[in-house]
Amino acid sequence: MDSLFEYRNCPGCGQNDFEVLFESNIKPDDFNVLFDYSMEGHDSQEGMEGYLVPGKEWGRHVRCKNCRLIYMNPMEKVSKTNEYYCKAKNTHAPTIRECYLRIAKSQVRLIQKYASGTNLLDIGCAQGFFLFSASRAGYTTKGIEISQDAAAYAIREFGLDVKAKPFEELRFPENHFDVVTLWQVLEHVPYPLMMLKEVHRILKPGGLVVASTPNIEGIPAKILRKRWWDIKRLHLNQFTTKTLADILQNAGFKNMSAVSYRGFVSLSILLTMTLKYLDAYERLKALFNPDHILGKMLNKIMLIYSSRLNHCVVLGFK
Ligand SMILES: [Zn+2]
């Protein structure tokens, strides 16, 4: 059983001195069952089948005694999770499209306040909602997305320049980009410090990096604890605004600041999540089909919130 997992030193500072916060409840045999997107062969028409499952499975979480970063240790083998990401299907795109496009616009407005050039790279660009908004605002955009299906969506729907490859394989030139963004990426990355050092290398001097992650000190995390929806099998690192700023600093960035943007959540996503917490989603899921009139309506009604509620957003400069 142990061979399914690998141990790592603290991904924030490299030390190996930690306290255990809670133990794992992963059942290795069910590897594909509870991921948040449908797998090939388990297609769902609704596109919300496994989406936003409240934390049901997680690995052992530890806190580094040196830098206070919370991370999964051991974690599942990187080769196994990478294989999952490559094959992950993008069936929930129609459901999230409207609200993610609105979020993307707020994210672009945030970038515009701080960026000094327009050559932009988005790492882990998913379906390309942010890149699409950025390109409409005049940025020259490139995206990287390991999920083949999400990358294909970004190319097909928005005509974006997106590479479906791991970031480490794409050796971009040094001092090349004005802006690099990592929206909800670092919590998935086994070695985030290594990734951020590479981001630092490819940014121009004075270039802007923006990273967002779930916030383990946010209100939902404090109330729901292990049942918080962002405690899950694929979230290998759990940041606070402080530990996110620290890891950026360790990668060489300076003048970090915590910022926020306006978030949007459709009634459809909010209700789905609530019903999943109440174990009532299965009985009512037909209501959320985006192809039907009610599903369409629920998708159109948006609630506005501040990203501060559940996310850390930190920017810094090279
Ligand atoms: Zn550490």
PDB file of C-alpha atoms and ligand atoms in Angstrom:
ATOM      1  CA  MET A   1       0.000   0.000   0.000  1.00  0.00           C
ATOM      2  CA  ASP A   2       2.840   2.359   0.835  1.00  0.00           C
ATOM      3  CA  SER A   3       4.096   2.322  -2.733  1.00  0.00           C
ATOM      4  CA  LEU A   4       1.082   4.416  -3.781  1.00  0.00           C
ATOM      5  CA  PHE A   5       2.448   7.290  -1.730  1.00  0.00           C
ATOM      6  CA  GLU A   6       5.586   9.357  -1.555  1.00  0.00           C
ATOM      7  CA  TYR A   7       7.013  11.470   1.255  1.00  0.00           C
ATOM      8  CA  ARG A   8       8.371  14.959   0.793  1.00  0.00           C
ATOM      9  CA  ASN A   9      10.108  17.629   2.817  1.00  0.00           C
ATOM     10  CA  CYS A  10       8.182  20.838   3.478  1.00  0.00           C
ATOM     11  CA  PRO A  11       7.354  22.215   0.027  1.00  0.00           C
ATOM     12  CA  GLY A  12       7.690  25.763   1.375  1.00  0.00           C
ATOM     13  CA  CYS A  13      11.087  25.733   3.105  1.00  0.00           C
ATOM     14  CA  GLY A  14      12.605  22.294   2.435  1.00  0.00           C
ATOM     15  CA  GLN A  15      12.870  21.249   6.098  1.00  0.00           C
ATOM     16  CA  ASN A  16      11.469  18.011   7.487  1.00  0.00           C
ATOM     17  CA  ASP A  17      10.178  18.892  10.954  1.00  0.00           C
ATOM     18  CA  PHE A  18       6.410  18.829  11.309  1.00  0.00           C
ATOM     19  CA  GLU A  19       3.433  18.163  13.547  1.00  0.00           C
ATOM     20  CA  VAL A  20       0.546  16.016  12.339  1.00  0.00           C
ATOM     21  CA  LEU A  21      -2.751  17.923  12.123  1.00  0.00           C
ATOM     22  CA  PHE A  22      -4.933  15.019  11.062  1.00  0.00           C
ATOM     23  CA  GLU A  23      -4.513  11.557   9.619  1.00  0.00           C
ATOM     24  CA  SER A  24      -5.403  10.322   6.162  1.00  0.00           C
ATOM     25  CA  ASN A  25      -8.696   8.692   5.322  1.00  0.00           C
ATOM     26  CA  ILE A  26      -7.806   7.904   1.691  1.00  0.00           C
ATOM     27  CA  LYS A  27      -8.832   4.495   0.465  1.00  0.00           C
ATOM     28  CA  PRO A  28      -6.229   3.744  -2.207  1.00  0.00           C
ATOM     29  CA  ASP A  29      -8.463   1.288  -4.064  1.00  0.00           C
ATOM     30  CA  ASP A  30     -11.000   4.021  -4.797  1.00  0.00           C
ATOM     31  CA  PHE A  31      -8.462   6.326  -6.371  1.00  0.00           C
ATOM     32  CA  ASN A  32     -10.713   7.587  -9.162  1.00  0.00           C
ATOM     33  CA  VAL A  33     -14.010   7.669  -7.374  1.00  0.00           C
ATOM     34  CA  LEU A  34     -14.103  10.930  -5.496  1.00  0.00           C
ATOM     35  CA  PHE A  35     -12.169  13.297  -7.684  1.00  0.00           C
ATOM     36  CA  ASP A  36     -13.921  16.489  -8.491  1.00  0.00           C
ATOM     37  CA  TYR A  37     -14.150  16.038 -12.241  1.00  0.00           C
ATOM     38  CA  SER A  38     -15.550  13.081 -14.099  1.00  0.00           C
ATOM     39  CA  MET A  39     -13.051  10.599 -15.460  1.00  0.00           C
ATOM     40  CA  GLU A  40     -13.091   9.127 -18.931  1.00  0.00           C
ATOM     41  CA  GLY A  41     -15.635   6.335 -18.987  1.00  0.00           C
ATOM     42  CA  HIS A  42     -17.544   7.938 -16.098  1.00  0.00           C
ATOM     43  CA  ASP A  43     -19.048  10.732 -18.132  1.00  0.00           C
ATOM     44  CA  SER A  44     -21.886  12.749 -16.727  1.00  0.00           C
ATOM     45  CA  GLN A  45     -24.322  14.825 -18.699  1.00  0.00           C
ATOM     46  CA  GLU A  46     -24.951  17.235 -15.853  1.00  0.00           C
ATOM     47  CA  GLY A  47     -21.331  18.145 -15.525  1.00  0.00           C
ATOM     48  CA  MET A  48     -21.721  18.612 -11.778  1.00  0.00           C
ATOM     49  CA  GLU A  49     -21.540  14.916 -10.845  1.00  0.00           C
ATOM     50  CA  GLY A  50     -18.481  15.060  -8.670  1.00  0.00           C
ATOM     51  CA  TYR A  51     -17.985  18.813  -8.731  1.00  0.00           C
ATOM     52  CA  LEU A  52     -17.464  20.566  -5.413  1.00  0.00           C
ATOM     53  CA  VAL A  53     -17.722  17.449  -3.314  1.00  0.00           C
ATOM     54  CA  PRO A  54     -17.323  18.541   0.307  1.00  0.00           C
ATOM     55  CA  GLY A  55     -14.113  17.097   1.740  1.00  0.00           C
ATOM     56  CA  LYS A  56     -14.676  13.375   1.893  1.00  0.00           C
ATOM     57  CA  GLU A  57     -11.195  12.076   1.236  1.00  0.00           C
ATOM     58  CA  TRP A  58      -7.834  13.569   2.106  1.00  0.00           C
ATOM     59  CA  GLY A  59      -4.297  12.578   2.917  1.00  0.00           C
ATOM     60  CA  ARG A  60      -2.437  13.061   6.176  1.00  0.00           C
ATOM     61  CA  HIS A  61      -2.029  16.795   6.814  1.00  0.00           C
ATOM     62  CA  VAL A  62       1.012  18.128   8.635  1.00  0.00           C
ATOM     63  CA  ARG A  63       2.235  21.596   9.601  1.00  0.00           C
ATOM     64  CA  CYS A  64       5.878  22.557   9.134  1.00  0.00           C
ATOM     65  CA  LYS A  65       7.369  23.644  12.471  1.00  0.00           C
ATOM     66  CA  ASN A  66       9.748  25.978  10.668  1.00  0.00           C
ATOM     67  CA  CYS A  67       7.566  27.906   8.188  1.00  0.00           C
ATOM     68  CA  ARG A  68       4.032  26.868   9.341  1.00  0.00           C
ATOM     69  CA  LEU A  69       2.957  25.677   5.882  1.00  0.00           C
ATOM     70  CA  ILE A  70       0.305  22.963   5.995  1.00  0.00           C
ATOM     71  CA  TYR A  71       0.851  20.160   3.487  1.00  0.00           C
ATOM     72  CA  MET A  72      -0.088  16.597   2.743  1.00  0.00           C
ATOM     73  CA  ASN A  73       2.604  14.133   3.736  1.00  0.00           C
ATOM     74  CA  PRO A  74       2.828  11.515   2.398  1.00  0.00           C
ATOM     75  CA  MET A  75       1.060  12.407  -0.826  1.00  0.00           C
ATOM     76  CA  GLU A  76      -0.060  10.173  -3.627  1.00  0.00           C
ATOM     77  CA  LYS A  77       2.570   9.409  -6.253  1.00  0.00           C
ATOM     78  CA  VAL A  78       3.026  12.362  -8.586  1.00  0.00           C
ATOM     79  CA  SER A  79       2.962  10.064 -11.628  1.00  0.00           C
ATOM     80  CA  LYS A  80      -0.478   8.852 -10.580  1.00  0.00           C
ATOM     81  CA  THR A  81      -1.998  12.289  -9.970  1.00  0.00           C
ATOM     82  CA  ASN A  82      -0.466  13.637 -13.196  1.00  0.00           C
ATOM     83  CA  GLU A  83      -2.074  10.802 -15.085  1.00  0.00           C
ATOM     84  CA  TYR A  84      -5.380  11.786 -13.499  1.00  0.00           C
ATOM     85  CA  TYR A  85      -5.033  15.463 -14.415  1.00  0.00           C
ATOM     86  CA  CYS A  86      -4.129  14.668 -18.023  1.00  0.00           C
ATOM     87  CA  LYS A  87      -7.275  12.594 -18.452  1.00  0.00           C
ATOM     88  CA  ALA A  88      -9.659  14.729 -16.360  1.00  0.00           C
ATOM     89  CA  LYS A  89     -12.775  15.548 -18.344  1.00  0.00           C
ATOM     90  CA  ASN A  90     -14.149  19.009 -18.595  1.00  0.00           C
ATOM     91  CA  THR A  91     -17.839  18.231 -18.325  1.00  0.00           C
ATOM     92  CA  HIS A  92     -18.603  20.994 -15.807  1.00  0.00           C
ATOM     93  CA  ALA A  93     -17.487  23.849 -18.113  1.00  0.00           C
ATOM     94  CA  PRO A  94     -21.037  24.827 -19.224  1.00  0.00           C
ATOM     95  CA  THR A  95     -22.136  25.083 -15.580  1.00  0.00           C
ATOM     96  CA  ILE A  96     -19.265  27.251 -14.411  1.00  0.00           C
ATOM     97  CA  ARG A  97     -18.770  29.284 -17.591  1.00  0.00           C
ATOM     98  CA  GLU A  98     -20.935  32.322 -16.757  1.00  0.00           C
ATOM     99  CA  CYS A  99     -19.617  32.918 -13.277  1.00  0.00           C
ATOM    100  CA  TYR A 100     -15.995  32.093 -14.101  1.00  0.00           C
ATOM    101  CA  LEU A 101     -16.065  34.629 -16.949  1.00  0.00           C
ATOM    102  CA  ARG A 102     -17.250  37.269 -14.486  1.00  0.00           C
ATOM    103  CA  ILE A 103     -14.568  36.325 -11.974  1.00  0.00           C
ATOM    104  CA  ALA A 104     -12.040  36.522 -14.815  1.00  0.00           C
ATOM    105  CA  LYS A 105     -13.008  40.127 -15.504  1.00  0.00           C
ATOM    106  CA  SER A 106     -12.359  41.092 -11.867  1.00  0.00           C
ATOM    107  CA  GLN A 107      -9.036  39.267 -11.993  1.00  0.00           C
ATOM    108  CA  VAL A 108      -8.063  41.185 -15.134  1.00  0.00           C
ATOM    109  CA  ARG A 109      -8.943  44.500 -13.444  1.00  0.00           C
ATOM    110  CA  LEU A 110      -6.659  43.505 -10.572  1.00  0.00           C
ATOM    111  CA  ILE A 111      -3.788  42.729 -12.958  1.00  0.00           C
ATOM    112  CA  GLN A 112      -4.276  46.043 -14.758  1.00  0.00           C
ATOM    113  CA  LYS A 113      -3.638  47.916 -11.515  1.00  0.00           C
ATOM    114  CA  TYR A 114      -0.183  46.404 -11.018  1.00  0.00           C
ATOM    115  CA  ALA A 115       1.240  45.130 -14.316  1.00  0.00           C
ATOM    116  CA  SER A 116       3.638  47.267 -16.301  1.00  0.00           C
ATOM    117  CA  GLY A 117       3.567  45.264 -19.552  1.00  0.00           C
ATOM    118  CA  THR A 118       1.171  43.067 -21.517  1.00  0.00           C
ATOM    119  CA  ASN A 119       3.040  39.804 -22.172  1.00  0.00           C
ATOM    120  CA  LEU A 120       1.142  37.396 -19.915  1.00  0.00           C
ATOM    121  CA  LEU A 121       1.395  33.708 -19.015  1.00  0.00           C
ATOM    122  CA  ASP A 122      -1.323  31.873 -17.074  1.00  0.00           C
ATOM    123  CA  ILE A 123      -0.163  28.595 -15.503  1.00  0.00           C
ATOM    124  CA  GLY A 124      -2.951  26.064 -15.004  1.00  0.00           C
ATOM    125  CA  CYS A 125      -5.328  28.059 -17.176  1.00  0.00           C
ATOM    126  CA  ALA A 126      -8.088  25.386 -17.123  1.00  0.00           C
ATOM    127  CA  GLN A 127     -10.810  26.266 -19.672  1.00  0.00           C
ATOM    128  CA  GLY A 128      -9.187  29.625 -20.438  1.00  0.00           C
ATOM    129  CA  PHE A 129     -11.802  31.949 -18.919  1.00  0.00           C
ATOM    130  CA  PHE A 130      -9.189  34.270 -17.417  1.00  0.00           C
ATOM    131  CA  LEU A 131      -6.967  34.210 -20.516  1.00  0.00           C
ATOM    132  CA  PHE A 132      -9.911  35.046 -22.726  1.00  0.00           C
ATOM    133  CA  SER A 133     -10.748  38.093 -20.591  1.00  0.00           C
ATOM    134  CA  ALA A 134      -7.091  39.129 -20.471  1.00  0.00           C
ATOM    135  CA  SER A 135      -6.723  38.889 -24.244  1.00  0.00           C
ATOM    136  CA  ARG A 136      -9.858  41.000 -24.716  1.00  0.00           C
ATOM    137  CA  ALA A 137      -8.310  43.588 -22.415  1.00  0.00           C
ATOM    138  CA  GLY A 138      -5.266  43.815 -24.700  1.00  0.00           C
ATOM    139  CA  TYR A 139      -2.843  41.313 -23.190  1.00  0.00           C
ATOM    140  CA  THR A 140      -0.762  38.977 -25.324  1.00  0.00           C
ATOM    141  CA  THR A 141      -1.595  35.702 -23.657  1.00  0.00           C
ATOM    142  CA  LYS A 142      -0.211  32.212 -23.330  1.00  0.00           C
ATOM    143  CA  GLY A 143      -1.635  29.421 -21.215  1.00  0.00           C
ATOM    144  CA  ILE A 144      -0.510  26.082 -19.872  1.00  0.00           C
ATOM    145  CA  GLU A 145      -2.963  23.403 -18.876  1.00  0.00           C
ATOM    146  CA  ILE A 146      -2.126  19.785 -18.146  1.00  0.00           C
ATOM    147  CA  SER A 147      -5.725  18.577 -18.616  1.00  0.00           C
ATOM    148  CA  GLN A 148      -5.951  17.774 -22.317  1.00  0.00           C
ATOM    149  CA  ASP A 149      -9.700  18.223 -22.329  1.00  0.00           C
ATOM    150  CA  ALA A 150      -9.717  21.633 -20.621  1.00  0.00           C
ATOM    151  CA  ALA A 151      -6.907  22.857 -22.897  1.00  0.00           C
ATOM    152  CA  ALA A 152      -8.873  21.701 -25.950  1.00  0.00           C
ATOM    153  CA  TYR A 153     -11.887  23.665 -24.669  1.00  0.00           C
ATOM    154  CA  ALA A 154      -9.789  26.842 -24.256  1.00  0.00           C
ATOM    155  CA  ILE A 155      -8.451  26.515 -27.794  1.00  0.00           C
ATOM    156  CA  ARG A 156     -11.788  25.614 -29.361  1.00  0.00           C
ATOM    157  CA  GLU A 157     -14.050  28.066 -27.516  1.00  0.00           C
ATOM    158  CA  PHE A 158     -11.759  31.082 -27.265  1.00  0.00           C
ATOM    159  CA  GLY A 159      -9.029  30.499 -29.870  1.00  0.00           C
ATOM    160  CA  LEU A 160      -6.355  30.811 -27.185  1.00  0.00           C
ATOM    161  CA  ASP A 161      -2.685  29.853 -27.338  1.00  0.00           C
ATOM    162  CA  VAL A 162      -2.671  27.051 -24.762  1.00  0.00           C
ATOM    163  CA  LYS A 163      -0.117  24.249 -24.399  1.00  0.00           C
ATOM    164  CA  ALA A 164      -1.330  20.996 -22.858  1.00  0.00           C
ATOM    165  CA  LYS A 165       1.993  20.177 -21.206  1.00  0.00           C
ATOM    166  CA  PRO A 166       3.499  20.284 -17.727  1.00  0.00           C
ATOM    167  CA  PHE A 167       5.056  23.676 -16.965  1.00  0.00           C
ATOM    168  CA  GLU A 168       8.460  22.083 -16.250  1.00  0.00           C
ATOM    169  CA  GLU A 169       8.669  20.763 -19.807  1.00  0.00           C
ATOM    170  CA  LEU A 170       8.200  24.180 -21.395  1.00  0.00           C
ATOM    171  CA  ARG A 171      11.471  25.989 -20.978  1.00  0.00           C
ATOM    172  CA  PHE A 172      10.465  29.589 -21.611  1.00  0.00           C
ATOM    173  CA  PRO A 173      13.244  32.133 -22.190  1.00  0.00           C
ATOM    174  CA  GLU A 174      14.630  34.042 -19.222  1.00  0.00           C
ATOM    175  CA  ASN A 175      13.213  37.546 -18.526  1.00  0.00           C
ATOM    176  CA  HIS A 176      10.384  36.976 -20.972  1.00  0.00           C
ATOM    177  CA  PHE A 177       6.969  37.702 -19.394  1.00  0.00           C
ATOM    178  CA  ASP A 178       5.549  40.871 -17.827  1.00  0.00           C
ATOM    179  CA  VAL A 179       2.919  38.957 -15.856  1.00  0.00           C
ATOM    180  CA  VAL A 180       2.600  35.347 -14.671  1.00  0.00           C
ATOM    181  CA  THR A 181      -0.607  34.260 -12.959  1.00  0.00           C
ATOM    182  CA  LEU A 182      -1.329  31.102 -10.957  1.00  0.00           C
ATOM    183  CA  TRP A 183      -5.022  31.080 -10.058  1.00  0.00           C
ATOM    184  CA  GLN A 184      -5.810  28.147  -7.761  1.00  0.00           C
ATOM    185  CA  VAL A 185      -2.764  26.192  -8.847  1.00  0.00           C
ATOM    186  CA  LEU A 186      -0.186  26.045  -6.040  1.00  0.00           C
ATOM    187  CA  GLU A 187      -2.399  23.917  -3.791  1.00  0.00           C
ATOM    188  CA  HIS A 188      -2.230  21.184  -6.461  1.00  0.00           C
ATOM    189  CA  VAL A 189       1.513  21.321  -7.096  1.00  0.00           C
ATOM    190  CA  PRO A 190       3.762  18.833  -5.247  1.00  0.00           C
ATOM    191  CA  TYR A 191       6.813  21.130  -5.402  1.00  0.00           C
ATOM    192  CA  PRO A 192       5.461  24.703  -5.520  1.00  0.00           C
ATOM    193  CA  LEU A 193       8.753  26.362  -4.557  1.00  0.00           C
ATOM    194  CA  MET A 194      10.470  24.817  -7.560  1.00  0.00           C
ATOM    195  CA  MET A 195       7.671  26.032  -9.800  1.00  0.00           C
ATOM    196  CA  LEU A 196       7.840  29.569  -8.393  1.00  0.00           C
ATOM    197  CA  LYS A 197      11.604  29.737  -8.891  1.00  0.00           C
ATOM    198  CA  GLU A 198      11.054  28.906 -12.553  1.00  0.00           C
ATOM    199  CA  VAL A 199       8.334  31.597 -12.710  1.00  0.00           C
ATOM    200  CA  HIS A 200      10.866  34.038 -11.266  1.00  0.00           C
ATOM    201  CA  ARG A 201      13.404  33.085 -13.964  1.00  0.00           C
ATOM    202  CA  ILE A 202      11.013  33.672 -16.880  1.00  0.00           C
ATOM    203  CA  LEU A 203       9.617  36.982 -15.578  1.00  0.00           C
ATOM    204  CA  LYS A 204      11.198  40.248 -16.656  1.00  0.00           C
ATOM    205  CA  PRO A 205      12.839  42.307 -13.896  1.00  0.00           C
ATOM    206  CA  GLY A 206       9.973  44.241 -12.284  1.00  0.00           C
ATOM    207  CA  GLY A 207       7.519  41.659 -13.647  1.00  0.00           C
ATOM    208  CA  LEU A 208       4.359  40.786 -11.735  1.00  0.00           C
ATOM    209  CA  VAL A 209       3.421  37.402 -10.254  1.00  0.00           C
ATOM    210  CA  VAL A 210      -0.082  36.796  -8.876  1.00  0.00           C
ATOM    211  CA  ALA A 211      -1.010  33.617  -7.023  1.00  0.00           C
ATOM    212  CA  SER A 212      -4.277  32.605  -5.420  1.00  0.00           C
ATOM    213  CA  THR A 213      -5.118  29.532  -3.341  1.00  0.00           C
ATOM    214  CA  PRO A 214      -7.826  28.445  -0.920  1.00  0.00           C
ATOM    215  CA  ASN A 215      -7.290  30.011   2.512  1.00  0.00           C
ATOM    216  CA  ILE A 216      -7.110  27.531   5.380  1.00  0.00           C
ATOM    217  CA  GLU A 217      -7.573  30.436   7.782  1.00  0.00           C
ATOM    218  CA  GLY A 218     -10.681  31.677   5.960  1.00  0.00           C
ATOM    219  CA  ILE A 219     -14.126  31.592   7.545  1.00  0.00           C
ATOM    220  CA  PRO A 220     -15.447  28.483   5.722  1.00  0.00           C
ATOM    221  CA  ALA A 221     -12.313  26.516   6.688  1.00  0.00           C
ATOM    222  CA  LYS A 222     -12.661  27.599  10.313  1.00  0.00           C
ATOM    223  CA  ILE A 223     -16.309  26.598  10.483  1.00  0.00           C
ATOM    224  CA  LEU A 224     -16.224  23.395   8.458  1.00  0.00           C
ATOM    225  CA  ARG A 225     -12.731  22.182   9.461  1.00  0.00           C
ATOM    226  CA  LYS A 226     -12.078  18.796   7.844  1.00  0.00           C
ATOM    227  CA  ARG A 227     -15.391  19.053   5.980  1.00  0.00           C
ATOM    228  CA  TRP A 228     -14.279  22.267   4.259  1.00  0.00           C
ATOM    229  CA  TRP A 229     -14.682  21.713   0.519  1.00  0.00           C
ATOM    230  CA  ASP A 230     -11.083  22.658  -0.161  1.00  0.00           C
ATOM    231  CA  ILE A 231      -9.699  19.884   2.044  1.00  0.00           C
ATOM    232  CA  LYS A 232      -9.532  17.209  -0.580  1.00  0.00           C
ATOM    233  CA  ARG A 233      -7.439  14.588  -2.159  1.00  0.00           C
ATOM    234  CA  LEU A 234      -6.017  16.800  -4.885  1.00  0.00           C
ATOM    235  CA  HIS A 235      -5.096  19.727  -2.625  1.00  0.00           C
ATOM    236  CA  LEU A 236      -1.569  18.862  -1.560  1.00  0.00           C
ATOM    237  CA  ASN A 237      -0.737  22.199   0.097  1.00  0.00           C
ATOM    238  CA  GLN A 238      -2.917  24.460   2.240  1.00  0.00           C
ATOM    239  CA  PHE A 239      -1.873  28.090   2.401  1.00  0.00           C
ATOM    240  CA  THR A 240      -2.618  31.122   4.515  1.00  0.00           C
ATOM    241  CA  THR A 241      -1.949  34.606   3.204  1.00  0.00           C
ATOM    242  CA  LYS A 242       1.258  34.571   5.282  1.00  0.00           C
ATOM    243  CA  THR A 243       2.591  31.202   4.066  1.00  0.00           C
ATOM    244  CA  LEU A 244       1.717  32.099   0.467  1.00  0.00           C
ATOM    245  CA  ALA A 245       3.633  35.375   0.728  1.00  0.00           C
ATOM    246  CA  ASP A 246       6.532  33.504   2.386  1.00  0.00           C
ATOM    247  CA  ILE A 247       6.882  30.929  -0.377  1.00  0.00           C
ATOM    248  CA  LEU A 248       6.885  33.722  -2.978  1.00  0.00           C
ATOM    249  CA  GLN A 249       9.634  35.408  -1.014  1.00  0.00           C
ATOM    250  CA  ASN A 250      11.615  32.145  -0.828  1.00  0.00           C
ATOM    251  CA  ALA A 251      11.375  31.968  -4.615  1.00  0.00           C
ATOM    252  CA  GLY A 252      12.990  35.407  -4.904  1.00  0.00           C
ATOM    253  CA  PHE A 253       9.997  37.732  -5.251  1.00  0.00           C
ATOM    254  CA  LYS A 254       9.727  41.021  -3.382  1.00  0.00           C
ATOM    255  CA  ASN A 255       7.191  43.702  -2.365  1.00  0.00           C
ATOM    256  CA  MET A 256       4.438  41.150  -1.800  1.00  0.00           C
ATOM    257  CA  SER A 257       0.962  42.300  -0.939  1.00  0.00           C
ATOM    258  CA  ALA A 258      -2.301  40.569  -0.135  1.00  0.00           C
ATOM    259  CA  VAL A 259      -5.067  41.675  -2.482  1.00  0.00           C
ATOM    260  CA  SER A 260      -8.556  40.542  -3.440  1.00  0.00           C
ATOM    261  CA  TYR A 261     -10.962  40.577  -6.315  1.00  0.00           C
ATOM    262  CA  ARG A 262     -14.711  40.379  -6.671  1.00  0.00           C
ATOM    263  CA  GLY A 263     -15.907  36.779  -6.896  1.00  0.00           C
ATOM    264  CA  PHE A 264     -19.155  35.491  -8.343  1.00  0.00           C
ATOM    265  CA  VAL A 265     -20.956  32.282  -7.584  1.00  0.00           C
ATOM    266  CA  SER A 266     -24.043  31.142  -9.434  1.00  0.00           C
ATOM    267  CA  LEU A 267     -27.043  29.967  -7.507  1.00  0.00           C
ATOM    268  CA  SER A 268     -26.586  26.663  -9.309  1.00  0.00           C
ATOM    269  CA  ILE A 269     -23.122  26.083  -7.823  1.00  0.00           C
ATOM    270  CA  LEU A 270     -24.136  27.356  -4.396  1.00  0.00           C
ATOM    271  CA  LEU A 271     -27.203  25.123  -4.198  1.00  0.00           C
ATOM    272  CA  THR A 272     -25.300  22.113  -5.512  1.00  0.00           C
ATOM    273  CA  MET A 273     -22.733  22.548  -2.793  1.00  0.00           C
ATOM    274  CA  THR A 274     -25.295  23.030  -0.047  1.00  0.00           C
ATOM    275  CA  LEU A 275     -27.264  19.986  -1.156  1.00  0.00           C
ATOM    276  CA  LYS A 276     -24.096  17.916  -1.219  1.00  0.00           C
ATOM    277  CA  TYR A 277     -23.381  18.902   2.366  1.00  0.00           C
ATOM    278  CA  LEU A 278     -26.919  17.828   3.231  1.00  0.00           C
ATOM    279  CA  ASP A 279     -26.563  14.601   1.228  1.00  0.00           C
ATOM    280  CA  ALA A 280     -29.591  15.604  -0.820  1.00  0.00           C
ATOM    281  CA  TYR A 281     -27.932  16.328  -4.163  1.00  0.00           C
ATOM    282  CA  GLU A 282     -28.434  12.913  -5.771  1.00  0.00           C
ATOM    283  CA  ARG A 283     -32.214  13.168  -5.479  1.00  0.00           C
ATOM    284  CA  LEU A 284     -32.371  16.687  -6.918  1.00  0.00           C
ATOM    285  CA  LYS A 285     -29.549  16.832  -9.420  1.00  0.00           C
ATOM    286  CA  ALA A 286     -31.853  16.910 -12.474  1.00  0.00           C
ATOM    287  CA  LEU A 287     -32.714  20.511 -11.491  1.00  0.00           C
ATOM    288  CA  PHE A 288     -29.192  21.639 -12.271  1.00  0.00           C
ATOM    289  CA  ASN A 289     -28.875  20.408 -15.835  1.00  0.00           C
ATOM    290  CA  PRO A 290     -27.609  23.503 -17.709  1.00  0.00           C
ATOM    291  CA  ASP A 291     -29.460  22.388 -20.840  1.00  0.00           C
ATOM    292  CA  HIS A 292     -32.823  22.792 -19.143  1.00  0.00           C
ATOM    293  CA  ILE A 293     -34.662  26.013 -18.345  1.00  0.00           C
ATOM    294  CA  LEU A 294     -34.350  25.854 -14.553  1.00  0.00           C
ATOM    295  CA  GLY A 295     -30.679  24.918 -14.753  1.00  0.00           C
ATOM    296  CA  LYS A 296     -30.153  27.878 -17.113  1.00  0.00           C
ATOM    297  CA  MET A 297     -31.872  30.238 -14.697  1.00  0.00           C
ATOM    298  CA  LEU A 298     -29.937  28.976 -11.702  1.00  0.00           C
ATOM    299  CA  ASN A 299     -26.769  29.514 -13.710  1.00  0.00           C
ATOM    300  CA  LYS A 300     -27.696  33.127 -14.479  1.00  0.00           C
ATOM    301  CA  ILE A 301     -28.412  34.263 -10.925  1.00  0.00           C
ATOM    302  CA  MET A 302     -25.116  35.386  -9.424  1.00  0.00           C
ATOM    303  CA  LEU A 303     -24.130  36.223  -5.904  1.00  0.00           C
ATOM    304  CA  ILE A 304     -21.184  38.514  -5.370  1.00  0.00           C
ATOM    305  CA  TYR A 305     -18.556  37.928  -2.697  1.00  0.00           C
ATOM    306  CA  SER A 306     -15.022  39.052  -1.926  1.00  0.00           C
ATOM    307  CA  SER A 307     -12.284  36.548  -2.764  1.00  0.00           C
ATOM    308  CA  ARG A 308     -11.061  37.195   0.801  1.00  0.00           C
ATOM    309  CA  LEU A 309     -13.881  35.033   2.108  1.00  0.00           C
ATOM    310  CA  ASN A 310     -12.243  31.785   1.027  1.00  0.00           C
ATOM    311  CA  HIS A 311      -9.029  32.602  -0.844  1.00  0.00           C
ATOM    312  CA  CYS A 312      -5.570  34.009  -0.366  1.00  0.00           C
ATOM    313  CA  VAL A 313      -4.482  36.249  -3.236  1.00  0.00           C
ATOM    314  CA  VAL A 314      -0.906  37.490  -3.074  1.00  0.00           C
ATOM    315  CA  LEU A 315       1.094  39.388  -5.654  1.00  0.00           C
ATOM    316  CA  GLY A 316       4.782  40.169  -5.843  1.00  0.00           C
ATOM    317  CA  PHE A 317       7.456  41.464  -8.192  1.00  0.00           C
ATOM    318  CA  LYS A 318      10.740  40.204  -9.587  1.00  0.00           C
TER     319      LYS A 318
HETATM  320 ZN    ZN B   1       8.428  24.658   5.991  1.00  0.00          ZN
END
